[in-house]
GROMACS .gro file of C-alpha atoms in nm:
model
  465
    1UNK     CA    1   1.693  -0.252  29.423
    2UNK     CA    2   1.431  -0.520  29.398
    3UNK     CA    3   1.290  -0.362  29.083
    4UNK     CA    4   1.653  -0.377  28.938
    5UNK     CA    5   1.694  -0.733  29.029
    6UNK     CA    6   1.379  -0.829  28.894
    7UNK     CA    7   1.454  -0.641  28.557
    8UNK     CA    8   1.778  -0.849  28.544
    9UNK     CA    9   1.616  -1.133  28.611
   10UNK     CA   10   1.359  -1.081  28.319
   11UNK     CA   11   1.649  -0.997  28.083
   12UNK     CA   12   1.817  -1.334  28.172
   13UNK     CA   13   1.503  -1.542  28.090
   14UNK     CA   14   1.457  -1.388  27.755
   15UNK     CA   15   1.720  -1.637  27.604
   16UNK     CA   16   1.593  -1.946  27.785
   17UNK     CA   17   1.448  -2.201  27.539
   18UNK     CA   18   1.306  -2.546  27.627
   19UNK     CA   19   1.495  -2.840  27.427
   20UNK     CA   20   1.299  -2.945  27.122
   21UNK     CA   21   1.130  -3.283  27.139
   22UNK     CA   22   1.026  -3.347  26.792
   23UNK     CA   23   1.240  -3.487  26.524
   24UNK     CA   24   1.246  -3.175  26.293
   25UNK     CA   25   1.319  -2.940  26.603
   26UNK     CA   26   1.604  -3.165  26.697
   27UNK     CA   27   1.749  -3.162  26.347
   28UNK     CA   28   1.716  -2.781  26.348
   29UNK     CA   29   1.881  -2.764  26.676
   30UNK     CA   30   2.200  -2.972  26.612
   31UNK     CA   31   2.472  -2.751  26.450
   32UNK     CA   32   2.822  -2.750  26.654
   33UNK     CA   33   2.897  -3.091  26.560
   34UNK     CA   34   2.891  -3.006  26.187
   35UNK     CA   35   3.134  -2.752  26.232
   36UNK     CA   36   3.353  -2.976  26.402
   37UNK     CA   37   3.316  -3.228  26.129
   38UNK     CA   38   3.373  -2.945  25.866
   39UNK     CA   39   3.704  -2.865  26.038
   40UNK     CA   40   3.879  -3.203  26.038
   41UNK     CA   41   3.737  -3.358  25.707
   42UNK     CA   42   4.004  -3.206  25.469
   43UNK     CA   43   4.309  -3.304  25.649
   44UNK     CA   44   4.236  -3.622  25.802
   45UNK     CA   45   3.981  -3.793  25.586
   46UNK     CA   46   4.058  -3.651  25.251
   47UNK     CA   47   4.431  -3.650  25.251
   48UNK     CA   48   4.575  -3.854  25.546
   49UNK     CA   49   4.347  -4.136  25.533
   50UNK     CA   50   4.372  -4.234  25.161
   51UNK     CA   51   4.758  -4.166  25.196
   52UNK     CA   52   4.783  -4.417  25.489
   53UNK     CA   53   4.561  -4.663  25.280
   54UNK     CA   54   4.779  -4.633  24.983
   55UNK     CA   55   5.097  -4.740  25.186
   56UNK     CA   56   4.943  -4.986  25.411
   57UNK     CA   57   4.642  -5.132  25.228
   58UNK     CA   58   4.353  -5.277  25.468
   59UNK     CA   59   4.576  -5.321  25.778
   60UNK     CA   60   4.501  -5.002  25.965
   61UNK     CA   61   4.128  -5.000  25.893
   62UNK     CA   62   4.088  -5.084  26.267
   63UNK     CA   63   4.281  -4.741  26.369
   64UNK     CA   64   4.080  -4.554  26.128
   65UNK     CA   65   3.749  -4.660  26.312
   66UNK     CA   66   3.867  -4.630  26.656
   67UNK     CA   67   4.026  -4.284  26.605
   68UNK     CA   68   3.677  -4.167  26.480
   69UNK     CA   69   3.478  -4.321  26.733
   70UNK     CA   70   3.676  -4.334  27.064
   71UNK     CA   71   3.662  -3.973  27.130
   72UNK     CA   72   3.268  -3.944  27.163
   73UNK     CA   73   3.268  -3.955  27.524
   74UNK     CA   74   3.556  -3.688  27.562
   75UNK     CA   75   3.358  -3.463  27.322
   76UNK     CA   76   3.057  -3.532  27.534
   77UNK     CA   77   3.185  -3.418  27.882
   78UNK     CA   78   3.376  -3.121  27.738
   79UNK     CA   79   3.034  -3.011  27.583
   80UNK     CA   80   2.849  -3.086  27.906
   81UNK     CA   81   3.092  -2.881  28.122
   82UNK     CA   82   3.043  -2.606  27.887
   83UNK     CA   83   2.661  -2.613  27.912
   84UNK     CA   84   2.663  -2.628  28.298
   85UNK     CA   85   2.913  -2.365  28.372
   86UNK     CA   86   2.876  -2.136  28.066
   87UNK     CA   87   3.251  -2.111  28.004
   88UNK     CA   88   3.509  -2.103  27.716
   89UNK     CA   89   3.743  -2.358  27.702
   90UNK     CA   90   4.041  -2.161  27.861
   91UNK     CA   91   3.795  -2.023  28.134
   92UNK     CA   92   3.737  -2.408  28.204
   93UNK     CA   93   4.103  -2.466  28.234
   94UNK     CA   94   4.157  -2.190  28.434
   95UNK     CA   95   3.929  -2.320  28.713
   96UNK     CA   96   4.143  -2.617  28.770
   97UNK     CA   97   4.422  -2.616  29.050
   98UNK     CA   98   4.714  -2.579  28.860
   99UNK     CA   99   4.987  -2.329  28.823
  100UNK     CA  100   4.864  -2.019  28.644
  101UNK     CA  101   5.059  -1.726  28.446
  102UNK     CA  102   4.845  -1.416  28.468
  103UNK     CA  103   4.556  -1.609  28.577
  104UNK     CA  104   4.565  -1.842  28.287
  105UNK     CA  105   4.640  -2.229  28.345
  106UNK     CA  106   4.961  -2.372  28.215
  107UNK     CA  107   4.779  -2.633  28.055
  108UNK     CA  108   4.577  -2.389  27.816
  109UNK     CA  109   4.883  -2.195  27.754
  110UNK     CA  110   5.085  -2.507  27.650
  111UNK     CA  111   4.776  -2.645  27.458
  112UNK     CA  112   4.725  -2.320  27.274
  113UNK     CA  113   5.114  -2.297  27.177
  114UNK     CA  114   5.137  -2.661  27.077
  115UNK     CA  115   4.869  -2.577  26.809
  116UNK     CA  116   5.121  -2.365  26.612
  117UNK     CA  117   5.292  -2.678  26.453
  118UNK     CA  118   4.957  -2.834  26.424
  119UNK     CA  119   4.858  -2.539  26.208
  120UNK     CA  120   5.083  -2.671  25.925
  121UNK     CA  121   4.812  -2.901  25.847
  122UNK     CA  122   4.627  -2.590  25.695
  123UNK     CA  123   4.914  -2.474  25.496
  124UNK     CA  124   4.922  -2.836  25.340
  125UNK     CA  125   4.562  -2.811  25.284
  126UNK     CA  126   4.580  -2.470  25.114
  127UNK     CA  127   4.857  -2.604  24.877
  128UNK     CA  128   4.652  -2.903  24.798
  129UNK     CA  129   4.329  -2.713  24.727
  130UNK     CA  130   4.523  -2.485  24.494
  131UNK     CA  131   4.677  -2.796  24.315
  132UNK     CA  132   4.313  -2.899  24.275
  133UNK     CA  133   4.163  -2.564  24.146
  134UNK     CA  134   4.468  -2.556  23.896
  135UNK     CA  135   4.371  -2.904  23.762
  136UNK     CA  136   4.030  -2.781  23.681
  137UNK     CA  137   4.114  -2.426  23.574
  138UNK     CA  138   4.478  -2.367  23.505
  139UNK     CA  139   4.590  -2.001  23.499
  140UNK     CA  140   4.937  -2.070  23.361
  141UNK     CA  141   5.138  -2.335  23.163
  142UNK     CA  142   5.347  -2.372  23.454
  143UNK     CA  143   5.164  -2.602  23.722
  144UNK     CA  144   5.359  -2.466  24.013
  145UNK     CA  145   5.306  -2.086  23.930
  146UNK     CA  146   4.922  -2.149  23.851
  147UNK     CA  147   4.899  -2.327  24.184
  148UNK     CA  148   5.062  -2.036  24.360
  149UNK     CA  149   4.832  -1.797  24.190
  150UNK     CA  150   4.515  -2.000  24.324
  151UNK     CA  151   4.668  -2.009  24.675
  152UNK     CA  152   4.675  -1.621  24.681
  153UNK     CA  153   4.305  -1.619  24.524
  154UNK     CA  154   4.186  -1.876  24.762
  155UNK     CA  155   4.343  -1.711  25.052
  156UNK     CA  156   4.175  -1.396  24.965
  157UNK     CA  157   3.834  -1.554  24.940
  158UNK     CA  158   3.870  -1.742  25.276
  159UNK     CA  159   3.952  -1.458  25.476
  160UNK     CA  160   3.658  -1.272  25.286
  161UNK     CA  161   3.415  -1.516  25.447
  162UNK     CA  162   3.593  -1.527  25.772
  163UNK     CA  163   3.570  -1.134  25.780
  164UNK     CA  164   3.190  -1.150  25.859
  165UNK     CA  165   3.257  -1.357  26.169
  166UNK     CA  166   2.877  -1.494  26.177
  167UNK     CA  167   2.855  -1.843  26.314
  168UNK     CA  168   2.515  -1.918  26.175
  169UNK     CA  169   2.633  -1.812  25.807
  170UNK     CA  170   2.944  -2.054  25.857
  171UNK     CA  171   2.725  -2.329  25.997
  172UNK     CA  172   2.502  -2.332  25.686
  173UNK     CA  173   2.770  -2.310  25.432
  174UNK     CA  174   2.971  -2.594  25.630
  175UNK     CA  175   2.659  -2.799  25.625
  176UNK     CA  176   2.636  -2.750  25.263
  177UNK     CA  177   2.990  -2.827  25.188
  178UNK     CA  178   2.986  -3.133  25.433
  179UNK     CA  179   2.677  -3.258  25.244
  180UNK     CA  180   2.863  -3.212  24.924
  181UNK     CA  181   3.170  -3.432  25.001
  182UNK     CA  182   2.957  -3.696  25.200
  183UNK     CA  183   2.754  -3.772  24.896
  184UNK     CA  184   3.035  -3.801  24.665
  185UNK     CA  185   3.240  -4.041  24.886
  186UNK     CA  186   2.965  -4.264  24.990
  187UNK     CA  187   2.843  -4.295  24.630
  188UNK     CA  188   3.212  -4.395  24.547
  189UNK     CA  189   3.230  -4.674  24.811
  190UNK     CA  190   2.890  -4.826  24.653
  191UNK     CA  191   3.008  -4.796  24.311
  192UNK     CA  192   3.344  -4.943  24.348
  193UNK     CA  193   3.186  -5.287  24.423
  194UNK     CA  194   3.116  -5.306  24.046
  195UNK     CA  195   3.463  -5.297  23.953
  196UNK     CA  196   3.764  -5.485  23.947
  197UNK     CA  197   3.873  -5.301  24.256
  198UNK     CA  198   3.601  -5.408  24.471
  199UNK     CA  199   3.685  -5.503  24.832
  200UNK     CA  200   3.592  -5.833  25.006
  201UNK     CA  201   3.459  -5.916  25.349
  202UNK     CA  202   3.804  -6.082  25.394
  203UNK     CA  203   3.965  -5.764  25.314
  204UNK     CA  204   3.764  -5.578  25.594
  205UNK     CA  205   3.827  -5.881  25.867
  206UNK     CA  206   4.205  -5.852  25.792
  207UNK     CA  207   4.198  -5.468  25.865
  208UNK     CA  208   4.007  -5.521  26.210
  209UNK     CA  209   4.285  -5.748  26.352
  210UNK     CA  210   4.469  -5.478  26.546
  211UNK     CA  211   4.764  -5.549  26.332
  212UNK     CA  212   5.063  -5.291  26.229
  213UNK     CA  213   5.155  -5.504  25.931
  214UNK     CA  214   5.504  -5.580  25.833
  215UNK     CA  215   5.645  -5.224  25.873
  216UNK     CA  216   5.580  -5.161  26.252
  217UNK     CA  217   5.756  -4.829  26.311
  218UNK     CA  218   5.604  -4.672  25.997
  219UNK     CA  219   5.272  -4.802  26.101
  220UNK     CA  220   5.324  -4.671  26.450
  221UNK     CA  221   5.379  -4.311  26.311
  222UNK     CA  222   5.039  -4.383  26.073
  223UNK     CA  223   4.858  -4.471  26.402
  224UNK     CA  224   4.968  -4.183  26.584
  225UNK     CA  225   4.904  -3.932  26.295
  226UNK     CA  226   4.552  -4.113  26.234
  227UNK     CA  227   4.466  -4.076  26.598
  228UNK     CA  228   4.564  -3.684  26.581
  229UNK     CA  229   4.361  -3.632  26.251
  230UNK     CA  230   4.035  -3.836  26.263
  231UNK     CA  231   3.709  -3.783  26.428
  232UNK     CA  232   3.729  -3.496  26.700
  233UNK     CA  233   4.071  -3.424  26.717
  234UNK     CA  234   4.239  -3.271  26.982
  235UNK     CA  235   4.192  -2.924  26.824
  236UNK     CA  236   3.826  -3.000  26.765
  237UNK     CA  237   3.756  -3.121  27.110
  238UNK     CA  238   3.914  -2.777  27.241
  239UNK     CA  239   3.734  -2.556  26.984
  240UNK     CA  240   3.384  -2.754  27.033
  241UNK     CA  241   3.280  -2.527  27.343
  242UNK     CA  242   3.311  -2.212  27.110
  243UNK     CA  243   3.073  -2.337  26.867
  244UNK     CA  244   2.843  -2.447  27.153
  245UNK     CA  245   2.866  -2.079  27.288
  246UNK     CA  246   2.793  -1.925  26.954
  247UNK     CA  247   2.517  -2.151  26.876
  248UNK     CA  248   2.352  -2.033  27.181
  249UNK     CA  249   2.279  -2.368  27.381
  250UNK     CA  250   2.428  -2.203  27.720
  251UNK     CA  251   2.184  -1.902  27.683
  252UNK     CA  252   1.899  -2.147  27.619
  253UNK     CA  253   1.956  -2.327  27.966
  254UNK     CA  254   1.955  -1.990  28.144
  255UNK     CA  255   2.119  -1.918  28.503
  256UNK     CA  256   2.183  -2.216  28.698
  257UNK     CA  257   1.991  -2.022  28.984
  258UNK     CA  258   1.682  -2.008  28.750
  259UNK     CA  259   1.382  -2.241  28.802
  260UNK     CA  260   1.365  -2.576  28.592
  261UNK     CA  261   1.778  -2.538  28.515
  262UNK     CA  262   1.854  -2.885  28.590
  263UNK     CA  263   1.557  -3.001  28.350
  264UNK     CA  264   1.678  -2.783  28.067
  265UNK     CA  265   2.034  -2.868  28.116
  266UNK     CA  266   1.972  -3.232  28.096
  267UNK     CA  267   1.740  -3.171  27.785
  268UNK     CA  268   2.003  -2.979  27.599
  269UNK     CA  269   2.288  -3.220  27.702
  270UNK     CA  270   2.051  -3.483  27.497
  271UNK     CA  271   2.060  -3.250  27.229
  272UNK     CA  272   2.426  -3.245  27.247
  273UNK     CA  273   2.467  -3.627  27.245
  274UNK     CA  274   2.257  -3.621  26.938
  275UNK     CA  275   2.449  -3.360  26.763
  276UNK     CA  276   2.793  -3.524  26.851
  277UNK     CA  277   2.653  -3.880  26.762
  278UNK     CA  278   2.535  -3.783  26.415
  279UNK     CA  279   2.870  -3.623  26.339
  280UNK     CA  280   3.059  -3.920  26.494
  281UNK     CA  281   2.856  -4.178  26.259
  282UNK     CA  282   2.886  -3.939  25.975
  283UNK     CA  283   3.278  -3.903  26.034
  284UNK     CA  284   3.321  -4.261  26.086
  285UNK     CA  285   3.119  -4.370  25.747
  286UNK     CA  286   3.315  -4.125  25.530
  287UNK     CA  287   3.630  -4.174  25.692
  288UNK     CA  288   3.603  -4.562  25.654
  289UNK     CA  289   3.495  -4.498  25.292
  290UNK     CA  290   3.784  -4.280  25.186
  291UNK     CA  291   4.010  -4.550  25.342
  292UNK     CA  292   3.835  -4.865  25.166
  293UNK     CA  293   3.840  -4.690  24.825
  294UNK     CA  294   4.230  -4.576  24.881
  295UNK     CA  295   4.311  -4.948  24.989
  296UNK     CA  296   4.132  -5.075  24.720
  297UNK     CA  297   4.268  -4.861  24.428
  298UNK     CA  298   4.576  -4.706  24.534
  299UNK     CA  299   4.751  -4.963  24.732
  300UNK     CA  300   4.668  -5.223  24.489
  301UNK     CA  301   4.840  -5.025  24.213
  302UNK     CA  302   5.123  -4.896  24.415
  303UNK     CA  303   4.998  -4.527  24.386
  304UNK     CA  304   5.154  -4.311  24.667
  305UNK     CA  305   4.990  -3.962  24.615
  306UNK     CA  306   5.229  -3.668  24.695
  307UNK     CA  307   5.304  -3.325  24.603
  308UNK     CA  308   5.072  -3.033  24.505
  309UNK     CA  309   4.905  -3.248  24.250
  310UNK     CA  310   4.803  -3.489  24.563
  311UNK     CA  311   4.437  -3.435  24.509
  312UNK     CA  312   4.427  -3.492  24.128
  313UNK     CA  313   4.639  -3.806  24.205
  314UNK     CA  314   4.373  -3.906  24.464
  315UNK     CA  315   4.100  -3.864  24.196
  316UNK     CA  316   4.253  -4.178  24.063
  317UNK     CA  317   4.044  -4.346  24.325
  318UNK     CA  318   3.737  -4.263  24.125
  319UNK     CA  319   3.857  -4.246  23.767
  320UNK     CA  320   4.047  -4.582  23.767
  321UNK     CA  321   3.737  -4.770  23.880
  322UNK     CA  322   3.441  -4.555  23.703
  323UNK     CA  323   3.615  -4.361  23.436
  324UNK     CA  324   3.709  -3.992  23.343
  325UNK     CA  325   3.370  -3.891  23.397
  326UNK     CA  326   3.377  -3.935  23.787
  327UNK     CA  327   3.694  -3.695  23.819
  328UNK     CA  328   3.487  -3.396  23.841
  329UNK     CA  329   3.248  -3.564  24.095
  330UNK     CA  330   3.545  -3.642  24.301
  331UNK     CA  331   3.714  -3.314  24.259
  332UNK     CA  332   3.378  -3.117  24.339
  333UNK     CA  333   3.349  -3.340  24.654
  334UNK     CA  334   3.743  -3.275  24.740
  335UNK     CA  335   3.722  -2.879  24.688
  336UNK     CA  336   3.409  -2.901  24.975
  337UNK     CA  337   3.614  -3.107  25.204
  338UNK     CA  338   3.931  -2.884  25.190
  339UNK     CA  339   3.741  -2.557  25.170
  340UNK     CA  340   3.540  -2.614  25.463
  341UNK     CA  341   3.819  -2.730  25.668
  342UNK     CA  342   4.036  -2.450  25.631
  343UNK     CA  343   3.759  -2.204  25.696
  344UNK     CA  344   3.652  -2.363  26.019
  345UNK     CA  345   4.019  -2.424  26.139
  346UNK     CA  346   4.129  -2.075  26.084
  347UNK     CA  347   3.793  -1.936  26.237
  348UNK     CA  348   3.869  -2.145  26.532
  349UNK     CA  349   4.221  -2.042  26.587
  350UNK     CA  350   4.104  -1.681  26.608
  351UNK     CA  351   3.848  -1.760  26.881
  352UNK     CA  352   4.115  -1.957  27.054
  353UNK     CA  353   4.395  -1.696  27.044
  354UNK     CA  354   4.147  -1.424  27.139
  355UNK     CA  355   4.026  -1.604  27.437
  356UNK     CA  356   4.386  -1.680  27.543
  357UNK     CA  357   4.459  -1.289  27.495
  358UNK     CA  358   4.142  -1.223  27.730
  359UNK     CA  359   4.264  -1.472  27.971
  360UNK     CA  360   4.604  -1.298  27.994
  361UNK     CA  361   4.425  -0.973  28.035
  362UNK     CA  362   4.579  -0.827  27.718
  363UNK     CA  363   4.246  -0.710  27.569
  364UNK     CA  364   3.928  -0.635  27.774
  365UNK     CA  365   3.671  -0.916  27.867
  366UNK     CA  366   3.390  -0.721  27.822
  367UNK     CA  367   3.440  -0.557  27.473
  368UNK     CA  368   3.275  -0.746  27.206
  369UNK     CA  369   3.419  -0.509  26.930
  370UNK     CA  370   3.787  -0.544  27.052
  371UNK     CA  371   3.752  -0.915  27.040
  372UNK     CA  372   3.584  -0.925  26.700
  373UNK     CA  373   3.902  -0.690  26.596
  374UNK     CA  374   4.124  -0.943  26.741
  375UNK     CA  375   3.952  -1.266  26.579
  376UNK     CA  376   4.023  -1.067  26.220
  377UNK     CA  377   4.403  -0.977  26.313
  378UNK     CA  378   4.462  -1.327  26.401
  379UNK     CA  379   4.272  -1.494  26.104
  380UNK     CA  380   4.460  -1.236  25.869
  381UNK     CA  381   4.786  -1.340  26.031
  382UNK     CA  382   4.731  -1.700  26.003
  383UNK     CA  383   4.631  -1.662  25.645
  384UNK     CA  384   4.962  -1.468  25.549
  385UNK     CA  385   5.145  -1.715  25.730
  386UNK     CA  386   4.991  -2.027  25.581
  387UNK     CA  387   5.011  -1.859  25.247
  388UNK     CA  388   5.382  -1.800  25.252
  389UNK     CA  389   5.441  -2.175  25.392
  390UNK     CA  390   5.226  -2.318  25.133
  391UNK     CA  391   5.411  -2.120  24.860
  392UNK     CA  392   5.732  -2.228  24.959
  393UNK     CA  393   5.654  -2.581  25.012
  394UNK     CA  394   5.568  -2.842  24.741
  395UNK     CA  395   5.452  -3.127  24.969
  396UNK     CA  396   5.113  -3.058  25.117
  397UNK     CA  397   5.101  -3.435  25.250
  398UNK     CA  398   5.408  -3.392  25.453
  399UNK     CA  399   5.286  -3.080  25.623
  400UNK     CA  400   4.944  -3.231  25.696
  401UNK     CA  401   5.088  -3.551  25.838
  402UNK     CA  402   5.365  -3.390  26.049
  403UNK     CA  403   5.089  -3.140  26.196
  404UNK     CA  404   4.874  -3.426  26.286
  405UNK     CA  405   5.147  -3.640  26.426
  406UNK     CA  406   5.218  -3.356  26.665
  407UNK     CA  407   4.874  -3.316  26.743
  408UNK     CA  408   4.818  -3.692  26.815
  409UNK     CA  409   5.131  -3.691  27.037
  410UNK     CA  410   5.133  -3.399  27.217
  411UNK     CA  411   4.795  -3.208  27.196
  412UNK     CA  412   4.571  -3.523  27.269
  413UNK     CA  413   4.698  -3.664  27.564
  414UNK     CA  414   4.730  -3.304  27.734
  415UNK     CA  415   4.354  -3.247  27.652
  416UNK     CA  416   4.223  -3.585  27.750
  417UNK     CA  417   4.380  -3.507  28.119
  418UNK     CA  418   4.188  -3.170  28.109
  419UNK     CA  419   3.887  -3.305  27.999
  420UNK     CA  420   3.870  -3.592  28.262
  421UNK     CA  421   3.952  -3.354  28.551
  422UNK     CA  422   3.681  -3.118  28.430
  423UNK     CA  423   3.437  -3.388  28.364
  424UNK     CA  424   3.447  -3.503  28.741
  425UNK     CA  425   3.437  -3.149  28.850
  426UNK     CA  426   3.117  -3.056  28.641
  427UNK     CA  427   2.802  -2.938  28.854
  428UNK     CA  428   2.694  -3.261  29.029
  429UNK     CA  429   2.332  -3.171  28.921
  430UNK     CA  430   2.404  -3.244  28.565
  431UNK     CA  431   2.726  -3.436  28.591
  432UNK     CA  432   2.779  -3.768  28.402
  433UNK     CA  433   2.631  -4.093  28.524
  434UNK     CA  434   2.845  -4.372  28.649
  435UNK     CA  435   2.814  -4.561  28.314
  436UNK     CA  436   2.922  -4.274  28.127
  437UNK     CA  437   3.218  -4.219  28.364
  438UNK     CA  438   3.313  -4.593  28.285
  439UNK     CA  439   3.289  -4.542  27.915
  440UNK     CA  440   3.495  -4.218  27.941
  441UNK     CA  441   3.758  -4.380  28.143
  442UNK     CA  442   3.771  -4.672  27.902
  443UNK     CA  443   3.810  -4.441  27.610
  444UNK     CA  444   4.105  -4.268  27.759
  445UNK     CA  445   4.281  -4.589  27.829
  446UNK     CA  446   4.235  -4.691  27.475
  447UNK     CA  447   4.355  -4.376  27.329
  448UNK     CA  448   4.651  -4.372  27.595
  449UNK     CA  449   4.760  -4.755  27.503
  450UNK     CA  450   4.748  -4.670  27.120
  451UNK     CA  451   4.958  -4.375  27.170
  452UNK     CA  452   5.201  -4.537  27.416
  453UNK     CA  453   5.260  -4.846  27.214
  454UNK     CA  454   5.318  -4.665  26.883
  455UNK     CA  455   5.569  -4.437  27.069
  456UNK     CA  456   5.757  -4.730  27.225
  457UNK     CA  457   5.801  -4.882  26.882
  458UNK     CA  458   5.928  -4.549  26.746
  459UNK     CA  459   6.154  -4.532  27.036
  460UNK     CA  460   6.276  -4.890  26.984
  461UNK     CA  461   6.325  -4.838  26.628
  462UNK     CA  462   6.546  -4.505  26.685
  463UNK     CA  463   6.739  -4.662  26.965
  464UNK     CA  464   6.834  -4.961  26.715
  465UNK     CA  465   6.931  -4.719  26.458
   0.00000   0.00000   0.00000
């Protein structure tokens, strides 16, 4: 028996790895945050942000920045809990003392099913991406028919990539795509300062006054939508532990009973904090850049982008300032943005639903082959449904904004409650310190305040109407 125990102990030690300390080592270790950024950029940053900027100008700049930054501590804590306990999100929620169905927490069930309406976001992005590719390579004289052909082609390509189901390959692809759209928009915000559409310090200050402008009810909807679409959204917060697990962080720290576990876990939590910090900064810079360009160009000209040609219309943020040569630069960055978001989003849904089926004991927990098949079936189902929705809808923006409004109103409050509950029940040896707890509570209060004020404004409007 002792020999068997020794063998198991040695096997458990094989994956243990000390956290890197050099800059190159740390940069090589980050990755899950990049996947999160790749899954949110297309819907929030590229479509929703410029759309709201075109409607409200600089007024909601504060909401854009707050939406990106405020969820940092929530993401840290769900990541910390995953590292400490080696659990998927649903396993973590199932550990809470709440009513369960077939061993699955009601919070997990409600959240997973609440993602069904939020998946309209991906239908909107598939429509927007098809419109973009049609504008570059038209396949028919009819724009609608050409876009529909591209929808089918893109759906097949995306599913082909997902079929491989290999995290490291996806991480590399998303890193490349994130780099592509980051360069294009940052270059754009710098170049715009040399044109008639340049923005001033006064413009930025006017956007940081926490105002809702003249149309309070419309701005309230925009704030909820931005809160649900920017930075680590509710879906991305829920999915982050899956990417941590697939990256191997929990394997690196080893068993909580092993020697040096506390020190290793603290070290990998620091890597986690760097991973989230880099991607939060990146998301904030990119999103603010999209918003500033949209407010400077689209709002000042009264342009309201919509329809399947939404991305081509958004390209006017570049072409109206730098000329036609910049259109392809923007469209290339836009394609990277949208394509990466759809890939990661559908992959995440596959993992989430697979996890729930295991939790409900509908598929065996210790059968990786069955889980992989489940992922593929779910991803294929999503691609078929999203294709059918996209092909029957000619307003991708409406799909995106509705899905993100629902996520902000329902998904975010539910997940915030769960993360806070888990944060104060993480293993005491690696639990957050007092300062982190204070920042976590402040973050939650700020998000709840934004959502409540916006909701009250909407309720008042509906009651008056």
